[in-house]
Amino acid sequence: MERKVSRISLVSEPSKIYFLQVFWEKELSTGFAISLTDGLSAWTGKVSEVDISREAEDMAMEKEKYIDELRRALVWEEGSADTYIFDFRKESGHFFYEKSLKDVSFRLGSVELQEVSSPDEVIRELIGHCLDCIAEQQSKNKHLQKENERLLSDWNKIQKQLEKYVSAREVLEADLYNRFVLVLNEKKAKIRSLQKLINEGQAPEKDTQNER
Amino acid sequence: MERKVSRISLVSEPSKIYFLQVFWEKELSTGFAISLTDGLSAWTGKVSEVDISREAEDMAMEKEKYIDELRRALVWEEGSADTYIFDFRKESGHFFYEKSLKDVSFRLGSVELQEVSSPDEVIRELIGHCLDCIAEQQSKNKHLQKENERLLSDWNKIQKQLEKYVSAREVLEADLYNRFVLVLNEKKAKIRSLQKLINEGQAPEKDTQNER
Amino acid sequence: TPATQRHFAREYDRFGDSYFADTSPDQLKELFSGMKDVP
């Protein structure tokens, strides 16, 4: 069961806050329940899938588009650009919601709400739900915080590893050249000694010839 | 102004949920306000710094330790190991809180609560506060989630960089060895040819001697 | 024996690398890893 709790004000009582709860299963299009309270009384009602289809037809709106508008009106997140207005006639129990455009507003839908005999139960349940939501969010946040700390620590470790690697590479390169030069110079020394032998070998041969 | 909202039940009405709000400025020790509601009625009261000191004295408890107990009882986080019990006498407005140990419980403190004439205002304010907390937590959550994604992305980048570096180092090493070997083997070829010359130089000398 | 010493001195440098036989990258790597007290 999905639920959204929002603060609204009614056109007929602009200075008073009401709390609107919308309950639905998976998709708003399959119907939803509404609960309205002012902290003293409470009213509830239902909008069925048939009601939704009919409202969309009456407004000559595509059903998908209508449901999208409903979602924005009743289940909105903070910062929505659109304005929706609500009103409630306590005497008749008629609750309606409209979309407000520049100079005009058009009726989005309505529902008949019945007054609840034990509003305190509705209110207690609502507050309890809010406390549960808070606790759930705090728990999520704690987990994310821990996760972030772990990721930061991992990043720092691997950063150090990379730095070590960069400096180790430079050391490696220098070391390899060093060793190469030592081995190379051994060969050069050998070449020099062989060359010397050859040169000395030629000179004595010349002398021998002269002697002969 | 700090505030904590909790769900409690009263010893005298164990099956009913009440909501306890505790308000304090910076430190609980400087005094706090209490608000209790069952979703129908609401009661409020205050505990001053003097009251706190007196309660601690009456219990022959160090003030700091007493405040710590108060904090656990009234401002607790979920999962606290200690058990605290509450009761409220509506007729007298007497609200008290006790710490419950194995076989005994001892009175921690009490406060006189006055019934509020407009409980709906208290209730609306409470629900409004809860919705604000939820929104704040959700916003924190969003931010942490983004941060989490950024850190993960950074970690992946640097991990790839390290992998590149490792394979680049291996390529460098192999390349250096190849070059070293080319140069060395050239010197060895030179050594071989010089040695050959020396060996051949000795043989012809022997022949010349024989001829002579 | 001195004779053996002289033979090896003719054939190999002080690090053990042959003067005459070509070397390979793997052999050179092994040679380098065996070199001690490299200045």
GROMACS .gro file of C-alpha atoms in nm, chain A residues 144-154, chain B residues 151:
model
   12
  144LEU     CA    1   2.432   0.598   0.325
  145GLN     CA    2   2.659   0.795   0.553
  146LYS     CA    3   2.850   0.479   0.643
  147GLU     CA    4   2.866   0.382   0.278
  148ASN     CA    5   3.004   0.725   0.187
  149GLU     CA    6   3.268   0.704   0.456
  150ARG     CA    7   3.372   0.363   0.328
  151LEU     CA    8   3.391   0.485  -0.031
  152LEU     CA    9   3.595   0.787   0.071
  153SER     CA   10   3.833   0.568   0.268
  154ASP     CA   11   3.867   0.329  -0.029
  363LEU     CA   12   3.236   0.882  -0.481
   0.00000   0.00000   0.00000
